[in-house]
mmCIF file of C-alpha atoms and ligand atoms in Angstrom:
data_model
loop_
_atom_site.group_PDB
_atom_site.id
_atom_site.type_symbol
_atom_site.label_atom_id
_atom_site.label_comp_id
_atom_site.label_asym_id
_atom_site.label_seq_id
_atom_site.Cartn_x
_atom_site.Cartn_y
_atom_site.Cartn_z
ATOM 1 C CA LEU X 19 12.146 21.983 -24.298
ATOM 2 C CA ARG X 20 11.489 18.388 -25.268
ATOM 3 C CA ALA X 21 14.035 17.051 -22.784
ATOM 4 C CA HIS X 22 12.437 19.186 -20.116
ATOM 5 C CA ASP X 23 8.998 17.713 -20.853
ATOM 6 C CA ALA X 24 10.357 14.177 -20.709
ATOM 7 C CA ASP X 25 11.853 14.963 -17.335
ATOM 8 C CA LEU X 26 8.581 16.326 -16.017
ATOM 9 C CA LYS X 27 6.806 13.123 -17.036
ATOM 10 C CA ARG X 28 8.647 11.365 -14.269
ATOM 11 C CA ILE X 29 7.419 13.714 -11.594
ATOM 12 C CA VAL X 30 4.973 12.340 -9.070
ATOM 13 C CA LEU X 31 3.087 13.647 -6.106
ATOM 14 C CA ALA X 32 3.796 11.816 -2.865
ATOM 15 C CA LEU X 33 1.528 12.057 0.173
ATOM 16 C CA ASP X 34 2.182 10.979 3.746
ATOM 17 C CA ILE X 35 -0.849 11.041 6.039
ATOM 18 C CA GLY X 36 -0.054 10.726 9.732
ATOM 19 C CA GLY X 37 -2.137 11.005 12.854
ATOM 20 C CA THR X 38 -1.166 14.615 13.546
ATOM 21 C CA LYS X 39 0.209 15.985 10.273
ATOM 22 C CA MET X 40 0.013 15.540 6.530
ATOM 23 C CA ALA X 41 3.035 15.957 4.274
ATOM 24 C CA ALA X 42 3.282 16.190 0.501
ATOM 25 C CA GLY X 43 6.277 16.103 -1.802
ATOM 26 C CA VAL X 44 6.840 16.527 -5.510
ATOM 27 C CA VAL X 45 9.404 13.836 -6.272
ATOM 28 C CA ASP X 46 11.384 13.187 -9.455
ATOM 29 C CA GLY X 47 12.717 9.922 -10.866
ATOM 30 C CA ASP X 48 16.013 10.372 -9.047
ATOM 31 C CA GLY X 49 14.315 10.584 -5.683
ATOM 32 C CA HIS X 50 14.832 14.311 -5.247
ATOM 33 C CA ILE X 51 12.065 16.140 -3.433
ATOM 34 C CA ARG X 52 11.551 19.280 -5.517
ATOM 35 C CA GLY X 53 8.730 20.822 -3.531
ATOM 36 C CA ARG X 54 7.106 20.261 -0.173
ATOM 37 C CA GLY X 55 3.893 20.924 1.689
ATOM 38 C CA ARG X 56 2.968 20.232 5.277
ATOM 39 C CA VAL X 57 -0.251 20.868 7.192
ATOM 40 C CA PRO X 58 -1.447 19.846 10.642
ATOM 41 C CA VAL X 59 -4.384 17.430 10.649
ATOM 42 C CA PRO X 60 -7.429 19.588 11.420
ATOM 43 C CA SER X 61 -9.570 18.434 14.304
ATOM 44 C CA THR X 62 -12.839 17.742 12.513
ATOM 45 C CA THR X 63 -15.522 15.109 12.159
ATOM 46 C CA ASN X 64 -16.224 16.067 8.552
ATOM 47 C CA PRO X 65 -14.509 13.728 6.067
ATOM 48 C CA ASP X 66 -14.468 16.410 3.363
ATOM 49 C CA ASP X 67 -12.703 18.915 5.613
ATOM 50 C CA LEU X 68 -9.956 16.390 6.171
ATOM 51 C CA PHE X 69 -9.652 15.764 2.437
ATOM 52 C CA GLU X 70 -9.583 19.508 1.826
ATOM 53 C CA ALA X 71 -6.572 19.779 4.161
ATOM 54 C CA LEU X 72 -4.832 17.064 2.139
ATOM 55 C CA ARG X 73 -5.596 18.943 -1.097
ATOM 56 C CA THR X 74 -4.152 22.150 0.362
ATOM 57 C CA CYS X 75 -1.051 20.257 1.432
ATOM 58 C CA ALA X 76 -0.647 18.752 -2.073
ATOM 59 C CA ASP X 77 -1.146 22.106 -3.804
ATOM 60 C CA ARG X 78 1.492 23.718 -1.580
ATOM 61 C CA ALA X 79 4.027 21.112 -2.623
ATOM 62 C CA LEU X 80 3.152 21.569 -6.311
ATOM 63 C CA GLN X 81 3.418 25.343 -5.961
ATOM 64 C CA ASP X 82 6.713 25.027 -4.122
ATOM 65 C CA ALA X 83 8.067 22.907 -6.997
ATOM 66 C CA GLY X 84 6.501 25.106 -9.702
ATOM 67 C CA VAL X 85 4.721 22.093 -11.172
ATOM 68 C CA LEU X 86 1.172 22.106 -12.554
ATOM 69 C CA ARG X 87 -1.249 19.392 -11.463
ATOM 70 C CA SER X 88 -1.601 18.349 -15.114
ATOM 71 C CA LYS X 89 2.121 17.469 -15.215
ATOM 72 C CA VAL X 90 1.943 14.958 -12.377
ATOM 73 C CA ALA X 91 2.506 11.416 -13.687
ATOM 74 C CA GLY X 92 0.907 9.747 -10.697
ATOM 75 C CA VAL X 93 0.077 9.960 -7.027
ATOM 76 C CA GLY X 94 1.544 7.707 -4.338
ATOM 77 C CA CYS X 95 0.191 7.849 -0.826
ATOM 78 C CA GLY X 96 1.098 6.297 2.511
ATOM 79 C CA SER X 97 -1.568 6.626 5.178
ATOM 80 C CA VAL X 98 -2.070 5.588 8.746
ATOM 81 C CA GLY X 99 -4.308 2.536 8.839
ATOM 82 C CA PRO X 100 -6.134 0.362 8.957
ATOM 83 C CA MET X 101 -7.277 0.395 5.370
ATOM 84 C CA GLU X 102 -8.799 -1.806 2.728
ATOM 85 C CA TRP X 103 -5.935 -2.507 0.368
ATOM 86 C CA PRO X 104 -5.540 -2.177 -2.609
ATOM 87 C CA ALA X 105 -8.872 -0.335 -2.773
ATOM 88 C CA GLY X 106 -7.421 2.486 -0.685
ATOM 89 C CA LYS X 107 -10.436 2.872 1.591
ATOM 90 C CA VAL X 108 -9.024 4.170 4.848
ATOM 91 C CA SER X 109 -10.282 4.072 8.444
ATOM 92 C CA PRO X 110 -7.345 5.486 10.444
ATOM 93 C CA LEU X 111 -7.748 4.761 14.180
ATOM 94 C CA ASN X 112 -6.699 8.288 15.115
ATOM 95 C CA LEU X 113 -8.570 10.101 12.301
ATOM 96 C CA PRO X 114 -12.187 9.343 13.217
ATOM 97 C CA ALA X 115 -13.510 11.618 10.456
ATOM 98 C CA TRP X 116 -12.488 8.970 7.928
ATOM 99 C CA ARG X 117 -14.278 5.647 8.252
ATOM 100 C CA GLY X 118 -14.180 3.617 5.064
ATOM 101 C CA PHE X 119 -13.174 6.850 3.336
ATOM 102 C CA PRO X 120 -12.513 6.229 -0.389
ATOM 103 C CA LEU X 121 -9.171 8.038 -0.391
ATOM 104 C CA ARG X 122 -7.886 6.458 -3.580
ATOM 105 C CA ASP X 123 -11.089 7.216 -5.507
ATOM 106 C CA ARG X 124 -11.093 10.809 -4.265
ATOM 107 C CA LEU X 125 -7.476 11.303 -5.327
ATOM 108 C CA HIS X 126 -8.380 9.900 -8.750
ATOM 109 C CA GLU X 127 -11.202 12.445 -9.075
ATOM 110 C CA GLU X 128 -8.756 15.160 -8.096
ATOM 111 C CA PHE X 129 -5.806 14.243 -10.303
ATOM 112 C CA GLY X 130 -7.413 12.549 -13.287
ATOM 113 C CA ARG X 131 -6.423 9.427 -15.148
ATOM 114 C CA VAL X 132 -2.977 8.861 -13.662
ATOM 115 C CA PRO X 133 -1.964 5.962 -11.418
ATOM 116 C CA VAL X 134 -3.001 6.491 -7.796
ATOM 117 C CA LEU X 135 -1.578 4.028 -5.272
ATOM 118 C CA VAL X 136 -2.461 4.076 -1.562
ATOM 119 C CA HIS X 137 -0.798 1.836 1.020
ATOM 120 C CA ASN X 138 -0.083 1.703 4.753
ATOM 121 C CA ASP X 139 2.364 4.398 5.887
ATOM 122 C CA ALA X 140 4.832 1.904 7.354
ATOM 123 C CA ILE X 141 5.011 0.048 4.038
ATOM 124 C CA ALA X 142 5.785 3.359 2.313
ATOM 125 C CA LEU X 143 8.500 3.864 4.909
ATOM 126 C CA ALA X 144 10.102 0.489 4.149
ATOM 127 C CA VAL X 145 10.005 1.197 0.418
ATOM 128 C CA GLY X 146 11.601 4.618 0.971
ATOM 129 C CA GLU X 147 14.421 3.073 2.997
ATOM 130 C CA HIS X 148 14.988 0.399 0.361
ATOM 131 C CA TRP X 149 14.911 2.852 -2.572
ATOM 132 C CA ARG X 150 16.963 5.684 -1.119
ATOM 133 C CA GLY X 151 17.949 4.923 2.490
ATOM 134 C CA GLU X 152 19.814 2.412 4.608
ATOM 135 C CA GLY X 153 18.270 -0.546 2.780
ATOM 136 C CA VAL X 154 19.775 0.264 -0.634
ATOM 137 C CA GLY X 155 21.407 -2.848 -2.079
ATOM 138 C CA THR X 156 19.776 -5.294 0.335
ATOM 139 C CA ALA X 157 17.334 -7.945 -0.830
ATOM 140 C CA ASN X 158 15.567 -8.521 2.499
ATOM 141 C CA MET X 159 14.885 -5.792 5.013
ATOM 142 C CA LEU X 160 12.522 -4.479 7.616
ATOM 143 C CA ALA X 161 11.822 -0.848 8.424
ATOM 144 C CA LEU X 162 10.462 -0.177 11.873
ATOM 145 C CA THR X 163 9.118 3.120 13.173
ATOM 146 C CA VAL X 164 8.920 3.753 16.895
ATOM 147 C CA SER X 165 6.887 6.862 17.495
ATOM 148 C CA THR X 166 3.360 7.532 18.770
ATOM 149 C CA GLY X 167 2.749 4.016 17.469
ATOM 150 C CA VAL X 168 5.042 1.216 16.349
ATOM 151 C CA GLY X 169 4.792 0.159 12.711
ATOM 152 C CA GLY X 170 6.799 -1.744 10.174
ATOM 153 C CA GLY X 171 7.087 -2.753 6.563
ATOM 154 C CA LEU X 172 9.024 -5.398 4.665
ATOM 155 C CA ILE X 173 11.034 -5.748 1.495
ATOM 156 C CA LEU X 174 11.539 -9.426 0.625
ATOM 157 C CA ASP X 175 13.488 -10.681 -2.399
ATOM 158 C CA ASN X 176 13.960 -7.050 -3.490
ATOM 159 C CA ARG X 177 10.231 -6.391 -3.692
ATOM 160 C CA ILE X 178 7.611 -4.682 -1.582
ATOM 161 C CA TYR X 179 5.848 -7.333 0.503
ATOM 162 C CA HIS X 180 2.114 -6.789 0.983
ATOM 163 C CA GLY X 181 0.886 -9.899 2.742
ATOM 164 C CA THR X 182 -2.631 -11.194 2.130
ATOM 165 C CA SER X 183 -4.496 -7.997 2.935
ATOM 166 C CA GLY X 184 -1.745 -5.398 2.633
ATOM 167 C CA ASN X 185 -0.967 -5.606 6.344
ATOM 168 C CA ALA X 186 2.352 -7.462 6.374
ATOM 169 C CA GLY X 187 4.946 -5.960 8.701
ATOM 170 C CA HIS X 188 2.690 -4.932 11.580
ATOM 171 C CA ILE X 189 5.621 -5.437 13.956
ATOM 172 C CA GLY X 190 3.950 -3.230 16.545
ATOM 173 C CA HIS X 191 1.698 -6.164 17.420
ATOM 174 C CA ILE X 192 4.335 -8.851 17.777
ATOM 175 C CA ILE X 193 4.047 -10.159 21.334
ATOM 176 C CA VAL X 194 7.073 -9.359 23.467
ATOM 177 C CA GLU X 195 5.598 -9.763 26.988
ATOM 178 C CA PRO X 196 2.676 -12.267 26.978
ATOM 179 C CA ASN X 197 1.455 -10.985 30.348
ATOM 180 C CA GLY X 198 2.313 -7.401 29.515
ATOM 181 C CA PRO X 199 0.190 -4.269 29.332
ATOM 182 C CA GLU X 200 -2.993 -4.005 27.285
ATOM 183 C CA CYS X 201 -2.616 -2.876 23.695
ATOM 184 C CA PRO X 202 -5.023 -0.621 21.763
ATOM 185 C CA CYS X 203 -5.493 -3.579 19.353
ATOM 186 C CA GLY X 204 -7.203 -5.577 22.111
ATOM 187 C CA GLY X 205 -4.244 -7.835 22.844
ATOM 188 C CA ASN X 206 -1.700 -7.897 25.655
ATOM 189 C CA GLY X 207 2.034 -7.354 25.653
ATOM 190 C CA CYS X 208 2.342 -6.219 22.046
ATOM 191 C CA LEU X 209 5.508 -4.297 21.200
ATOM 192 C CA GLU X 210 3.429 -1.127 20.730
ATOM 193 C CA ALA X 211 1.946 -1.452 24.223
ATOM 194 C CA ILE X 212 5.460 -1.116 25.677
ATOM 195 C CA ALA X 213 7.672 0.689 23.181
ATOM 196 C CA SER X 214 5.592 3.492 21.658
ATOM 197 C CA GLY X 215 6.159 6.959 23.124
ATOM 198 C CA PRO X 216 2.709 7.157 24.769
ATOM 199 C CA SER X 217 3.004 3.580 26.118
ATOM 200 C CA ALA X 218 6.419 4.235 27.668
ATOM 201 C CA VAL X 219 5.062 7.437 29.208
ATOM 202 C CA ARG X 220 2.054 5.559 30.618
ATOM 203 C CA LEU X 221 4.253 2.862 32.132
ATOM 204 C CA ALA X 222 6.534 5.496 33.705
ATOM 205 C CA GLN X 223 3.513 7.354 35.064
ATOM 206 C CA ALA X 224 2.225 4.162 36.648
ATOM 207 C CA GLU X 225 5.509 4.011 38.579
ATOM 208 C CA GLY X 226 5.145 7.595 39.714
ATOM 209 C CA TRP X 227 7.053 9.608 37.118
ATOM 210 C CA ARG X 228 5.744 13.101 36.344
ATOM 211 C CA PRO X 229 7.239 15.656 33.950
ATOM 212 C CA PRO X 230 8.320 19.002 35.405
ATOM 213 C CA GLU X 231 5.654 21.702 35.762
ATOM 214 C CA GLY X 232 4.607 23.161 32.394
ATOM 215 C CA VAL X 233 6.223 20.366 30.337
ATOM 216 C CA SER X 234 3.845 18.258 28.262
ATOM 217 C CA LEU X 235 3.463 14.613 29.122
ATOM 218 C CA ASP X 236 5.122 12.959 26.125
ATOM 219 C CA GLY X 237 7.987 10.801 24.948
ATOM 220 C CA ARG X 238 10.289 13.772 24.540
ATOM 221 C CA ALA X 239 9.820 14.763 28.187
ATOM 222 C CA LEU X 240 10.481 11.165 29.193
ATOM 223 C CA ALA X 241 13.711 11.099 27.157
ATOM 224 C CA GLU X 242 14.828 14.376 28.736
ATOM 225 C CA ALA X 243 14.109 13.043 32.219
ATOM 226 C CA ALA X 244 16.158 9.918 31.466
ATOM 227 C CA ALA X 245 19.025 12.037 30.123
ATOM 228 C CA ALA X 246 18.919 14.015 33.381
ATOM 229 C CA GLY X 247 19.256 10.792 35.363
ATOM 230 C CA ASN X 248 15.664 10.064 36.427
ATOM 231 C CA GLU X 249 15.561 6.362 37.264
ATOM 232 C CA ILE X 250 11.921 5.662 36.438
ATOM 233 C CA ALA X 251 12.235 7.395 33.047
ATOM 234 C CA THR X 252 15.444 5.478 32.344
ATOM 235 C CA ARG X 253 13.816 2.144 33.241
ATOM 236 C CA SER X 254 10.866 2.867 30.983
ATOM 237 C CA LEU X 255 13.146 3.677 28.036
ATOM 238 C CA GLU X 256 15.172 0.542 28.731
ATOM 239 C CA ARG X 257 12.004 -1.552 28.755
ATOM 240 C CA ALA X 258 10.979 0.020 25.430
ATOM 241 C CA GLY X 259 14.392 -0.592 23.854
ATOM 242 C CA GLN X 260 14.480 -4.135 25.181
ATOM 243 C CA ALA X 261 11.044 -4.845 23.707
ATOM 244 C CA VAL X 262 12.193 -3.607 20.298
ATOM 245 C CA GLY X 263 15.336 -5.769 20.515
ATOM 246 C CA VAL X 264 13.278 -8.865 21.375
ATOM 247 C CA ALA X 265 10.888 -8.194 18.483
ATOM 248 C CA LEU X 266 13.758 -7.671 16.057
ATOM 249 C CA ALA X 267 15.357 -10.972 17.109
ATOM 250 C CA SER X 268 12.050 -12.723 16.331
ATOM 251 C CA CYS X 269 11.798 -10.987 12.968
ATOM 252 C CA ALA X 270 15.373 -11.957 12.102
ATOM 253 C CA SER X 271 14.562 -15.610 12.822
ATOM 254 C CA ALA X 272 11.304 -15.615 10.883
ATOM 255 C CA LEU X 273 12.489 -13.740 7.832
ATOM 256 C CA ASP X 274 16.288 -14.095 7.502
ATOM 257 C CA LEU X 275 16.852 -10.366 6.979
ATOM 258 C CA GLN X 276 19.987 -8.401 6.133
ATOM 259 C CA VAL X 277 18.971 -5.101 7.683
ATOM 260 C CA ALA X 278 16.438 -3.609 10.065
ATOM 261 C CA VAL X 279 16.182 0.168 9.792
ATOM 262 C CA VAL X 280 14.814 1.808 12.921
ATOM 263 C CA THR X 281 13.229 5.240 12.665
ATOM 264 C CA GLY X 282 10.592 7.414 14.349
ATOM 265 C CA GLY X 283 10.897 10.181 16.943
ATOM 266 C CA PHE X 284 10.804 7.944 20.000
ATOM 267 C CA SER X 285 13.638 5.788 18.617
ATOM 268 C CA GLN X 286 15.837 8.861 19.152
ATOM 269 C CA SER X 287 15.322 8.792 22.910
ATOM 270 C CA GLY X 288 18.998 8.314 23.640
ATOM 271 C CA PRO X 289 21.445 5.675 24.875
ATOM 272 C CA SER X 290 19.155 4.000 27.470
ATOM 273 C CA PHE X 291 16.830 2.990 24.640
ATOM 274 C CA TRP X 292 19.527 1.930 22.158
ATOM 275 C CA LYS X 293 21.770 0.078 24.600
ATOM 276 C CA ALA X 294 18.806 -1.944 25.864
ATOM 277 C CA LEU X 295 17.723 -2.654 22.285
ATOM 278 C CA GLU X 296 21.168 -3.914 21.276
ATOM 279 C CA ALA X 297 21.618 -5.967 24.449
ATOM 280 C CA ALA X 298 18.212 -7.648 24.016
ATOM 281 C CA PHE X 299 18.893 -8.418 20.357
ATOM 282 C CA ASP X 300 22.292 -9.810 21.271
ATOM 283 C CA GLN X 301 20.739 -11.968 23.983
ATOM 284 C CA HIS X 302 17.869 -13.346 21.884
ATOM 285 C CA ALA X 303 19.300 -13.615 18.351
ATOM 286 C CA ARG X 304 21.510 -16.677 18.821
ATOM 287 C CA MET X 305 21.834 -18.263 15.400
ATOM 288 C CA ALA X 306 24.532 -17.058 12.995
ATOM 289 C CA PHE X 307 22.070 -15.882 10.337
ATOM 290 C CA THR X 308 20.021 -13.896 12.860
ATOM 291 C CA ARG X 309 23.079 -12.282 14.426
ATOM 292 C CA ARG X 310 24.195 -11.075 11.018
ATOM 293 C CA MET X 311 21.146 -8.827 10.675
ATOM 294 C CA GLN X 312 22.315 -5.213 10.984
ATOM 295 C CA ILE X 313 20.224 -2.775 12.990
ATOM 296 C CA LEU X 314 20.653 0.748 11.647
ATOM 297 C CA PRO X 315 19.067 4.087 12.456
ATOM 298 C CA SER X 316 17.453 5.826 9.456
ATOM 299 C CA THR X 317 19.400 8.591 7.735
ATOM 300 C CA LEU X 318 16.466 9.943 5.712
ATOM 301 C CA PHE X 319 15.415 12.564 8.279
ATOM 302 C CA GLY X 320 11.753 11.591 8.316
ATOM 303 C CA GLU X 321 11.407 11.591 4.528
ATOM 304 C CA ALA X 322 11.332 7.832 3.938
ATOM 305 C CA GLY X 323 7.512 7.820 3.891
ATOM 306 C CA LEU X 324 7.300 10.415 1.130
ATOM 307 C CA LEU X 325 10.060 8.799 -0.923
ATOM 308 C CA GLY X 326 8.415 5.394 -0.590
ATOM 309 C CA ALA X 327 5.015 6.728 -1.634
ATOM 310 C CA ALA X 328 6.680 8.263 -4.700
ATOM 311 C CA ALA X 329 8.425 4.975 -5.473
ATOM 312 C CA PHE X 330 5.070 3.115 -5.598
ATOM 313 C CA VAL X 331 4.512 5.037 -8.855
ATOM 314 C CA LEU X 332 8.061 5.725 -10.042
ATOM 315 C CA VAL X 333 9.470 2.186 -9.662
ATOM 316 C CA PRO X 334 6.464 -0.061 -10.302
ATOM 317 C CA GLY X 335 8.577 -3.134 -11.071
ATOM 318 C CA SER X 336 9.824 -3.338 -7.491
ATOM 319 C CA TYR X 337 7.387 -1.273 -5.474
ATOM 320 C CA GLY X 338 4.113 -1.113 -7.418
ATOM 321 C CA TRP X 339 1.096 -3.412 -7.621
HETATM 322 ZN ZN1 ZN G 10 -1.450 -4.887 19.770
#
């Protein structure tokens, strides 16, 4: 019984708050996810309703694992940003119900006097890849997610890298086409304005692409059109892949990295995207140390964010603050 209790002490609750869904996991010291919860983000303007959905999600994971709240040794959370870090006050662009929402304080009220650590979701992703994914054993790496947005996080000298305000690794706003399309951030030609799923769809639409009747207008439809040989869809995916390759070449030069792990739904858009990415990296990364950076797809099946959030608490020496 005593050994069992000791084991439970190393169990943490991990939360991953995205723009459309929330996920929770009960994670042990070995990085095994013992229970899971998942809820869609409710469409609401009430901050408490949104928090209630998160609580439901967390309780489902605890129930699934058969773990009582009182046995949780800490809570790690990755959330869409922006946020005030390390205070954990979040104002996610696509969750308007939360503006300056004291997420970390609310989780403390909920789970008592255990460590509660809240960081940007892309930083959780990088930590997850370094702890249990393609970045294991590397000292310097970048994780990049290409999805409805483009985000990134860094591990430098074997440690989580926060930057001054907790915003290091915002690769989505590296400039890849100075005269390129407008970005939601207010700039022009940011990686996200070209390579995110919605951006690629918008650019294809501007050239006249439409999905077939009854198919929703999204990155998946664009990828399917490209796979079926549609030229506009293919060009848009190539432009997205090229933009990611250019950005990665810049990151390799600035940071002297061993690995860049690329993840996110839109990064799985097929060969037009990947071939363009690799060709652009090859063209723009010219120095020996930049060319040595490996670009690898994630093998964590979308769980890097949860694992990273858990690692904030479980491995404080490398990933805590
Ligand atoms: Zn931008």
